[in-house]
Amino acid sequence: MASNFNIFSPWAKLLRCVCLFLLPGYSLLAQKFVYSDNCHKAYQNYLALRLTDARSYLLKEIKEQPGNLMTVFLANYEDFVLLTFNENPEEYERRKPNLKQRIKVLDQGDSGSPYAIFCKAVLYFQWCAIRSKYTDYWDAAWDFRRSHLLFKECKQKFPRFRQVDPFLGMQSAIISTIPKGYKWISSILGMKGEMRSGMNLLSAYVFSSETLFQEEARLYFIYLKNYLNNDPEGAMKLVQSFQLDLKSHFLNAFTASNLALNNKRAAEAKRILSSLNRTKDYMNFPMLDFELGDALMKLLDPTAIKYFEKFLNEYKGHFYVKDACMSLALCYYLQGNLNKASYYKKRITEVGKTESDADKQAQKFSKSGRFPDRDILKARLLNDGGEHQKALDILLVKDTSRIEHFSDRLEWMYRMARVYDDLEKDDLAIPYYNLTITRGKESSEYFAARAALQAGYIYEKKGHKTKAIQYYNEVLNMDDHEFKNSLDQRAKAALNRMKGG
C-alpha cells in the first residue's frame, strides 16, 4: 500500500491544476458545471479504484475545459476512496484541508445550476464517511447534517434534478435507524428520516432510466436492501441483475464479497475475491485480503493465515486490526499451534483501536484468559460460512455435560438455534433461541440479543407481527452486551418495517 501513497507526481499535477481555481484570475472561468465524457470516465475509474486512470481523465478535462468545476467535485472522490477504504491517519491529516478549499471553489459556481448545491452536498457526505473512519465523530455528524440540508435544498429548488434522489433517500433511511445510544445526535442536529420513503426514493432512481451516478446508487441500494430491509437474497439477486463487474471493478467486488460473507456464503466470497484482476493499475486495497482470509477461515482452510498476515503487514489503519489478530489466533489454535495462537492473542491488546464491534469483541477475547471450545468454534465458523449441516453434525455429537465454561454452553445453545434456522427448521430453532435468551439476557455476550433478533426475523417472515415486534423490542431492552449498537440498529430497522415507518 505504501507504494500507492508515494505516487504523487500525477496527483500533484492534478492538485495544482485544481487549485488554480482559487486564484482571482480564474474566478470568471470557474462558473460552470459540465458532466462531460472525461468527467464520467474519471468517475467510473474512481469507483473501480483505478486512481491513475481517473486522474488522467480529470487532467484532460482541465486542459479542455479549464472552467469546469465538475473536476473539483470529482477530485474529492480520490480522497473518499483512499481515506475510506485504505485507512491511513497520516494521509488523512494531509488531505483534511481539501474539503474547505473545494467548498470555497464550488461556491464560485453558477448558482442557477443544481450542481452548485448538489456537489457541495456530496462532498460533505463523503467527508462525513471519511471523518467517521478516523473517529472524528462530532465533525462527521455536522458534515452529515450539512449534506442532508443541502440535498433537501437542492430537491426543493430543483425538483426535476433527480440525481439528488439516491443520496437523499439513502440518508433518510439511515437516519430512521439511528441506535438509541446515538439518538442524541439526530435530536441535536435536527434530522428526521423515514425508512420506507427513503428506500422508495432510492429504489425509484435505481430502476429509472437515469444514468448519472447510477453505479453509486446501485451499491447503496444493495447494501441497504440487505442491512435495513433484511433481504439478503434480494440483495444478492440485485448483484446479478445489475450485472456488476466483479473482476475489474474493485468496489463492486468488495461490496459483493462483503455481502456474501455477511450472509453466510463464504465459498462465493472466496470465488469473487480469487477471480479479481489484481494489477498495478488499481489502488492497493488490503481489506480485500482481510475478506479473503475471512472467507477461507469460515471454510476451515488454513491458507487463511497468509491473507490475514498480508493484511496486517500492508494496512496502515486501526479498524479491524484487532479482529485480524483474533482471527489469526483462532486459525493457529485450530491447527494446534498454541505458541502462535498465544502470540496473536497477546498482540490484540497492542494494536488497533476498539471503535468497531468486531474489534471490541477481539479486545474482550484477548483478556478472556482462554480459548473457546474447539468443537464449538469449528461449528461457529462452518455455520457462518454456510456449511450448516457440517456445523450441525459437530454440535449434535457434542457432550454438553463436559462443556466447562458458561459462555461456551450459551454459544452451543445459540449455535444450535442458528443452524436449525439456516436449515429452515424454524420449529427446532425457536426453542433454542428462547433458551439462549432466558439463559443469556444478563450476560455481556451478544448471543441472547442476537437470538431475539433472529427469532423476530422468523416471526416476521411468518407474518406473526405481534410476536415479531415483541422479540425486536427485547433486543432493544438488553444492555451492556457486545454489538449493542449494531444489533439495536437492526432491531429498529425491523420495527420500522413492521410499523410502516
mmCIF file of C-alpha atoms in Angstrom, residues 81-373:
data_model
loop_
_atom_site.group_PDB
_atom_site.id
_atom_site.type_symbol
_atom_site.label_atom_id
_atom_site.label_comp_id
_atom_site.label_asym_id
_atom_site.label_seq_id
_atom_site.Cartn_x
_atom_site.Cartn_y
_atom_site.Cartn_z
ATOM 1 C CA VAL A 81 -11.933 6.085 -1.773
ATOM 2 C CA LEU A 82 -8.368 6.383 -0.483
ATOM 3 C CA LEU A 83 -9.236 7.501 3.035
ATOM 4 C CA THR A 84 -12.361 5.391 3.496
ATOM 5 C CA PHE A 85 -11.142 2.080 2.114
ATOM 6 C CA ASN A 86 -7.406 2.445 2.804
ATOM 7 C CA GLU A 87 -7.332 3.950 6.248
ATOM 8 C CA ASN A 88 -4.129 5.942 6.761
ATOM 9 C CA PRO A 89 -4.024 8.529 9.608
ATOM 10 C CA GLU A 90 -1.093 10.470 8.133
ATOM 11 C CA GLU A 91 -2.781 10.709 4.747
ATOM 12 C CA TYR A 92 -5.978 11.819 6.463
ATOM 13 C CA GLU A 93 -4.216 14.730 8.155
ATOM 14 C CA ARG A 94 -2.607 15.726 4.853
ATOM 15 C CA ARG A 95 -5.852 15.759 2.930
ATOM 16 C CA LYS A 96 -8.216 17.234 5.552
ATOM 17 C CA PRO A 97 -7.851 20.843 4.287
ATOM 18 C CA ASN A 98 -9.107 19.753 0.843
ATOM 19 C CA LEU A 99 -12.768 19.913 1.860
ATOM 20 C CA LYS A 100 -12.684 23.565 2.874
ATOM 21 C CA GLN A 101 -10.707 24.522 -0.240
ATOM 22 C CA ARG A 102 -13.044 22.688 -2.591
ATOM 23 C CA ILE A 103 -16.186 24.121 -0.988
ATOM 24 C CA LYS A 104 -14.684 27.583 -1.439
ATOM 25 C CA VAL A 105 -14.115 26.902 -5.130
ATOM 26 C CA LEU A 106 -17.559 25.390 -5.653
ATOM 27 C CA ASP A 107 -19.117 28.488 -4.093
ATOM 28 C CA GLN A 108 -17.923 30.375 -7.191
ATOM 29 C CA GLY A 109 -20.125 28.234 -9.413
ATOM 30 C CA ASP A 110 -23.282 29.186 -11.270
ATOM 31 C CA SER A 111 -25.977 29.474 -8.587
ATOM 32 C CA GLY A 112 -28.600 28.706 -11.203
ATOM 33 C CA SER A 113 -27.263 25.189 -11.606
ATOM 34 C CA PRO A 114 -28.478 22.383 -9.321
ATOM 35 C CA TYR A 115 -24.893 21.115 -9.304
ATOM 36 C CA ALA A 116 -23.862 24.205 -7.301
ATOM 37 C CA ILE A 117 -25.782 22.718 -4.355
ATOM 38 C CA PHE A 118 -25.541 19.034 -5.211
ATOM 39 C CA CYS A 119 -21.740 18.922 -5.477
ATOM 40 C CA LYS A 120 -21.250 20.517 -2.082
ATOM 41 C CA ALA A 121 -23.780 18.147 -0.547
ATOM 42 C CA VAL A 122 -21.902 15.110 -1.880
ATOM 43 C CA LEU A 123 -18.576 16.472 -0.633
ATOM 44 C CA TYR A 124 -19.930 16.923 2.892
ATOM 45 C CA PHE A 125 -21.470 13.446 2.754
ATOM 46 C CA GLN A 126 -18.180 11.893 1.674
ATOM 47 C CA TRP A 127 -16.257 13.692 4.375
ATOM 48 C CA CYS A 128 -18.787 12.534 6.930
ATOM 49 C CA ALA A 129 -17.867 8.961 5.961
ATOM 50 C CA ILE A 130 -14.158 9.807 5.989
ATOM 51 C CA ARG A 131 -14.234 11.528 9.395
ATOM 52 C CA SER A 132 -16.195 8.633 10.881
ATOM 53 C CA LYS A 133 -13.461 6.280 9.752
ATOM 54 C CA TYR A 134 -10.917 8.342 11.701
ATOM 55 C CA THR A 135 -13.208 8.682 14.768
ATOM 56 C CA ASP A 136 -13.822 12.413 14.313
ATOM 57 C CA TYR A 137 -17.456 11.704 15.111
ATOM 58 C CA TRP A 138 -18.577 15.191 16.062
ATOM 59 C CA ASP A 139 -17.274 16.769 12.850
ATOM 60 C CA ALA A 140 -18.690 13.814 10.912
ATOM 61 C CA ALA A 141 -22.146 14.428 12.394
ATOM 62 C CA TRP A 142 -22.072 18.084 11.384
ATOM 63 C CA ASP A 143 -20.890 17.210 7.881
ATOM 64 C CA PHE A 144 -23.789 14.756 7.631
ATOM 65 C CA ARG A 145 -26.210 17.499 8.686
ATOM 66 C CA ARG A 146 -24.766 19.992 6.186
ATOM 67 C CA SER A 147 -25.002 17.386 3.494
ATOM 68 C CA HIS A 148 -28.583 16.441 4.368
ATOM 69 C CA LEU A 149 -29.776 20.051 4.418
ATOM 70 C CA LEU A 150 -28.093 20.769 1.070
ATOM 71 C CA PHE A 151 -29.666 17.705 -0.550
ATOM 72 C CA LYS A 152 -33.079 18.846 0.726
ATOM 73 C CA GLU A 153 -32.448 22.375 -0.542
ATOM 74 C CA CYS A 154 -31.440 21.047 -3.944
ATOM 75 C CA LYS A 155 -34.584 18.906 -4.100
ATOM 76 C CA GLN A 156 -36.760 21.868 -3.181
ATOM 77 C CA LYS A 157 -35.203 24.339 -5.633
ATOM 78 C CA PHE A 158 -34.720 21.869 -8.488
ATOM 79 C CA PRO A 159 -37.437 19.196 -8.154
ATOM 80 C CA ARG A 160 -36.652 17.780 -11.611
ATOM 81 C CA PHE A 161 -32.995 17.231 -10.794
ATOM 82 C CA ARG A 162 -33.209 13.536 -9.927
ATOM 83 C CA GLN A 163 -29.527 12.969 -9.193
ATOM 84 C CA VAL A 164 -30.164 14.131 -5.634
ATOM 85 C CA ASP A 165 -32.722 11.361 -5.012
ATOM 86 C CA PRO A 166 -30.447 8.363 -4.279
ATOM 87 C CA PHE A 167 -28.365 10.348 -1.777
ATOM 88 C CA LEU A 168 -31.356 11.943 -0.052
ATOM 89 C CA GLY A 169 -33.222 8.630 0.036
ATOM 90 C CA MET A 170 -30.254 6.769 1.483
ATOM 91 C CA GLN A 171 -29.725 9.391 4.191
ATOM 92 C CA SER A 172 -33.388 9.419 5.165
ATOM 93 C CA ALA A 173 -33.393 5.622 5.552
ATOM 94 C CA ILE A 174 -30.213 5.671 7.645
ATOM 95 C CA ILE A 175 -31.419 8.467 9.959
ATOM 96 C CA SER A 176 -34.555 6.476 10.767
ATOM 97 C CA THR A 177 -32.478 3.629 12.217
ATOM 98 C CA ILE A 178 -30.001 5.529 14.393
ATOM 99 C CA PRO A 179 -29.486 3.364 17.518
ATOM 100 C CA LYS A 180 -30.732 4.589 20.879
ATOM 101 C CA GLY A 181 -27.154 5.173 22.029
ATOM 102 C CA TYR A 182 -26.634 7.753 19.272
ATOM 103 C CA LYS A 183 -30.166 9.203 19.099
ATOM 104 C CA TRP A 184 -28.995 12.394 20.761
ATOM 105 C CA ILE A 185 -27.038 13.224 17.613
ATOM 106 C CA SER A 186 -30.083 13.359 15.352
ATOM 107 C CA SER A 187 -32.017 15.306 18.014
ATOM 108 C CA ILE A 188 -29.304 17.925 18.436
ATOM 109 C CA LEU A 189 -28.742 18.228 14.707
ATOM 110 C CA GLY A 190 -32.464 18.367 13.971
ATOM 111 C CA MET A 191 -32.679 15.493 11.485
ATOM 112 C CA LYS A 192 -35.586 13.129 10.928
ATOM 113 C CA GLY A 193 -35.877 10.264 8.495
ATOM 114 C CA GLU A 194 -38.328 7.659 7.269
ATOM 115 C CA MET A 195 -37.021 4.317 6.130
ATOM 116 C CA ARG A 196 -39.817 3.400 3.730
ATOM 117 C CA SER A 197 -39.963 6.749 1.912
ATOM 118 C CA GLY A 198 -36.162 6.898 1.818
ATOM 119 C CA MET A 199 -35.844 3.434 0.328
ATOM 120 C CA ASN A 200 -38.618 4.190 -2.159
ATOM 121 C CA LEU A 201 -36.807 7.333 -3.310
ATOM 122 C CA LEU A 202 -33.565 5.414 -3.732
ATOM 123 C CA SER A 203 -35.300 2.496 -5.457
ATOM 124 C CA ALA A 204 -37.123 4.746 -7.923
ATOM 125 C CA TYR A 205 -33.824 6.210 -9.070
ATOM 126 C CA VAL A 206 -32.034 2.865 -9.276
ATOM 127 C CA PHE A 207 -34.707 1.434 -11.564
ATOM 128 C CA SER A 208 -35.135 4.583 -13.646
ATOM 129 C CA SER A 209 -33.541 5.440 -16.979
ATOM 130 C CA GLU A 210 -31.173 7.890 -15.286
ATOM 131 C CA THR A 211 -27.505 7.117 -15.868
ATOM 132 C CA LEU A 212 -25.583 9.727 -13.857
ATOM 133 C CA PHE A 213 -24.307 8.364 -10.519
ATOM 134 C CA GLN A 214 -26.259 5.175 -11.201
ATOM 135 C CA GLU A 215 -23.316 2.919 -10.263
ATOM 136 C CA GLU A 216 -23.068 4.508 -6.847
ATOM 137 C CA ALA A 217 -26.832 4.455 -6.288
ATOM 138 C CA ARG A 218 -26.951 0.724 -7.025
ATOM 139 C CA LEU A 219 -24.279 -0.043 -4.442
ATOM 140 C CA TYR A 220 -26.132 1.975 -1.793
ATOM 141 C CA PHE A 221 -29.387 0.230 -2.668
ATOM 142 C CA ILE A 222 -27.851 -3.244 -2.495
ATOM 143 C CA TYR A 223 -26.309 -2.515 0.900
ATOM 144 C CA LEU A 224 -29.460 -1.036 2.426
ATOM 145 C CA LYS A 225 -31.692 -3.745 0.994
ATOM 146 C CA ASN A 226 -29.576 -6.284 2.818
ATOM 147 C CA TYR A 227 -28.975 -4.381 6.028
ATOM 148 C CA LEU A 228 -32.169 -2.370 6.594
ATOM 149 C CA ASN A 229 -34.710 -4.489 4.732
ATOM 150 C CA ASN A 230 -33.159 -7.754 5.962
ATOM 151 C CA ASP A 231 -33.386 -9.131 2.443
ATOM 152 C CA PRO A 232 -30.028 -10.799 1.710
ATOM 153 C CA GLU A 233 -31.472 -12.933 -1.070
ATOM 154 C CA GLY A 234 -32.900 -9.853 -2.751
ATOM 155 C CA ALA A 235 -29.585 -8.039 -2.380
ATOM 156 C CA MET A 236 -27.649 -10.933 -3.927
ATOM 157 C CA LYS A 237 -30.122 -11.103 -6.812
ATOM 158 C CA LEU A 238 -29.552 -7.398 -7.461
ATOM 159 C CA VAL A 239 -25.815 -8.023 -7.849
ATOM 160 C CA GLN A 240 -26.696 -10.483 -10.611
ATOM 161 C CA SER A 241 -29.483 -8.478 -12.251
ATOM 162 C CA PHE A 242 -27.364 -5.322 -12.370
ATOM 163 C CA GLN A 243 -24.618 -7.453 -13.956
ATOM 164 C CA LEU A 244 -21.992 -5.826 -11.792
ATOM 165 C CA ASP A 245 -18.418 -6.219 -12.977
ATOM 166 C CA LEU A 246 -16.802 -8.282 -10.221
ATOM 167 C CA LYS A 247 -13.457 -8.917 -11.918
ATOM 168 C CA SER A 248 -12.127 -5.483 -12.830
ATOM 169 C CA HIS A 249 -14.184 -3.221 -10.554
ATOM 170 C CA PHE A 250 -12.775 -3.433 -7.036
ATOM 171 C CA LEU A 251 -15.589 -1.576 -5.279
ATOM 172 C CA ASN A 252 -18.218 -3.838 -6.843
ATOM 173 C CA ALA A 253 -16.193 -6.910 -5.873
ATOM 174 C CA PHE A 254 -15.709 -5.636 -2.323
ATOM 175 C CA THR A 255 -19.447 -4.968 -1.947
ATOM 176 C CA ALA A 256 -20.444 -8.349 -3.379
ATOM 177 C CA SER A 257 -17.918 -10.323 -1.334
ATOM 178 C CA ASN A 258 -18.828 -8.445 1.853
ATOM 179 C CA LEU A 259 -22.485 -9.164 1.172
ATOM 180 C CA ALA A 260 -21.695 -12.848 0.625
ATOM 181 C CA LEU A 261 -19.685 -13.081 3.850
ATOM 182 C CA ASN A 262 -22.337 -11.346 5.915
ATOM 183 C CA ASN A 263 -24.922 -13.751 4.569
ATOM 184 C CA LYS A 264 -23.012 -16.994 5.136
ATOM 185 C CA ARG A 265 -21.730 -17.584 1.621
ATOM 186 C CA ALA A 266 -18.022 -17.947 2.231
ATOM 187 C CA ALA A 267 -17.461 -20.091 -0.872
ATOM 188 C CA GLU A 268 -18.999 -17.387 -3.057
ATOM 189 C CA ALA A 269 -16.908 -14.671 -1.402
ATOM 190 C CA LYS A 270 -13.811 -16.793 -1.998
ATOM 191 C CA ARG A 271 -14.726 -17.179 -5.692
ATOM 192 C CA ILE A 272 -15.282 -13.434 -6.155
ATOM 193 C CA LEU A 273 -12.071 -12.377 -4.412
ATOM 194 C CA SER A 274 -9.935 -15.074 -6.046
ATOM 195 C CA SER A 275 -11.117 -14.013 -9.522
ATOM 196 C CA LEU A 276 -10.184 -10.338 -9.154
ATOM 197 C CA ASN A 277 -7.874 -8.827 -11.737
ATOM 198 C CA ARG A 278 -5.228 -7.578 -9.293
ATOM 199 C CA THR A 279 -2.788 -5.464 -11.267
ATOM 200 C CA LYS A 280 -0.750 -2.349 -10.528
ATOM 201 C CA ASP A 281 -3.441 -0.273 -12.244
ATOM 202 C CA TYR A 282 -5.564 -0.466 -9.085
ATOM 203 C CA MET A 283 -5.269 1.117 -5.699
ATOM 204 C CA ASN A 284 -3.735 -1.284 -3.208
ATOM 205 C CA PHE A 285 -6.662 -2.475 -1.114
ATOM 206 C CA PRO A 286 -5.647 -4.592 1.919
ATOM 207 C CA MET A 287 -9.265 -5.085 3.007
ATOM 208 C CA LEU A 288 -9.649 -7.484 0.082
ATOM 209 C CA ASP A 289 -7.014 -9.707 1.711
ATOM 210 C CA PHE A 290 -8.822 -9.444 5.025
ATOM 211 C CA GLU A 291 -12.079 -10.547 3.402
ATOM 212 C CA LEU A 292 -10.424 -13.418 1.548
ATOM 213 C CA GLY A 293 -8.834 -14.556 4.799
ATOM 214 C CA ASP A 294 -12.233 -14.377 6.478
ATOM 215 C CA ALA A 295 -13.851 -16.453 3.713
ATOM 216 C CA LEU A 296 -11.151 -19.117 3.910
ATOM 217 C CA MET A 297 -11.246 -19.275 7.705
ATOM 218 C CA LYS A 298 -15.003 -19.912 7.589
ATOM 219 C CA LEU A 299 -14.284 -22.820 5.277
ATOM 220 C CA LEU A 300 -11.658 -24.085 7.780
ATOM 221 C CA ASP A 301 -8.986 -23.544 5.127
ATOM 222 C CA PRO A 302 -5.576 -22.953 6.819
ATOM 223 C CA THR A 303 -4.382 -20.764 3.913
ATOM 224 C CA ALA A 304 -6.485 -18.024 5.534
ATOM 225 C CA ILE A 305 -3.442 -17.268 7.669
ATOM 226 C CA LYS A 306 -1.327 -15.806 4.863
ATOM 227 C CA TYR A 307 -4.073 -13.358 3.867
ATOM 228 C CA PHE A 308 -4.650 -12.102 7.409
ATOM 229 C CA GLU A 309 -0.879 -11.659 7.824
ATOM 230 C CA LYS A 310 -0.668 -9.844 4.479
ATOM 231 C CA PHE A 311 -3.453 -7.519 5.640
ATOM 232 C CA LEU A 312 -1.629 -6.715 8.868
ATOM 233 C CA ASN A 313 1.634 -6.062 7.015
ATOM 234 C CA GLU A 314 0.105 -3.637 4.495
ATOM 235 C CA TYR A 315 -2.762 -1.926 6.294
ATOM 236 C CA LYS A 316 -1.902 1.368 7.993
ATOM 237 C CA GLY A 317 -5.203 1.955 9.758
ATOM 238 C CA HIS A 318 -6.780 0.933 13.048
ATOM 239 C CA PHE A 319 -10.110 -0.662 12.135
ATOM 240 C CA TYR A 320 -10.263 -4.490 12.081
ATOM 241 C CA VAL A 321 -6.602 -4.845 13.103
ATOM 242 C CA LYS A 322 -7.547 -6.412 16.438
ATOM 243 C CA ASP A 323 -10.106 -8.543 14.618
ATOM 244 C CA ALA A 324 -7.428 -9.781 12.205
ATOM 245 C CA CYS A 325 -5.149 -10.707 15.126
ATOM 246 C CA MET A 326 -8.009 -12.605 16.768
ATOM 247 C CA SER A 327 -8.682 -14.455 13.517
ATOM 248 C CA LEU A 328 -5.017 -15.444 13.294
ATOM 249 C CA ALA A 329 -5.035 -16.599 16.911
ATOM 250 C CA LEU A 330 -8.082 -18.770 16.253
ATOM 251 C CA CYS A 331 -6.649 -20.162 12.995
ATOM 252 C CA TYR A 332 -3.425 -21.212 14.720
ATOM 253 C CA TYR A 333 -5.418 -22.556 17.690
ATOM 254 C CA LEU A 334 -7.426 -24.820 15.384
ATOM 255 C CA GLN A 335 -4.149 -26.083 13.894
ATOM 256 C CA GLY A 336 -2.821 -26.896 17.350
ATOM 257 C CA ASN A 337 -0.069 -24.257 17.197
ATOM 258 C CA LEU A 338 -0.587 -22.772 20.656
ATOM 259 C CA ASN A 339 2.605 -20.687 20.572
ATOM 260 C CA LYS A 340 1.473 -18.746 17.505
ATOM 261 C CA ALA A 341 -2.101 -18.639 18.774
ATOM 262 C CA SER A 342 -0.977 -17.134 22.075
ATOM 263 C CA TYR A 343 1.307 -14.659 20.289
ATOM 264 C CA TYR A 344 -1.547 -13.187 18.219
ATOM 265 C CA LYS A 345 -3.935 -13.285 21.167
ATOM 266 C CA LYS A 346 -1.489 -11.156 23.155
ATOM 267 C CA ARG A 347 -0.877 -8.854 20.176
ATOM 268 C CA ILE A 348 -4.561 -7.881 20.079
ATOM 269 C CA THR A 349 -4.018 -5.568 23.049
ATOM 270 C CA GLU A 350 -1.025 -3.903 21.379
ATOM 271 C CA VAL A 351 -2.523 -2.831 18.034
ATOM 272 C CA GLY A 352 -5.526 -1.034 16.584
ATOM 273 C CA LYS A 353 -8.480 0.556 18.342
ATOM 274 C CA THR A 354 -11.844 -0.603 19.652
ATOM 275 C CA GLU A 355 -14.138 1.553 17.514
ATOM 276 C CA SER A 356 -15.810 -1.310 15.645
ATOM 277 C CA ASP A 357 -17.877 -4.032 17.276
ATOM 278 C CA ALA A 358 -15.586 -6.687 15.812
ATOM 279 C CA ASP A 359 -12.512 -5.052 17.363
ATOM 280 C CA LYS A 360 -14.297 -4.705 20.699
ATOM 281 C CA GLN A 361 -15.041 -8.411 20.619
ATOM 282 C CA ALA A 362 -11.400 -9.141 19.810
ATOM 283 C CA GLN A 363 -10.251 -6.989 22.736
ATOM 284 C CA LYS A 364 -12.575 -8.879 25.052
ATOM 285 C CA PHE A 365 -11.257 -12.190 23.710
ATOM 286 C CA SER A 366 -7.667 -11.103 24.387
ATOM 287 C CA LYS A 367 -8.480 -10.551 28.055
ATOM 288 C CA SER A 368 -10.511 -13.729 28.495
ATOM 289 C CA GLY A 369 -7.540 -15.822 29.570
ATOM 290 C CA ARG A 370 -8.616 -18.791 27.460
ATOM 291 C CA PHE A 371 -9.527 -20.035 24.006
ATOM 292 C CA PRO A 372 -13.083 -21.147 23.120
ATOM 293 C CA ASP A 373 -14.191 -24.767 22.948
#
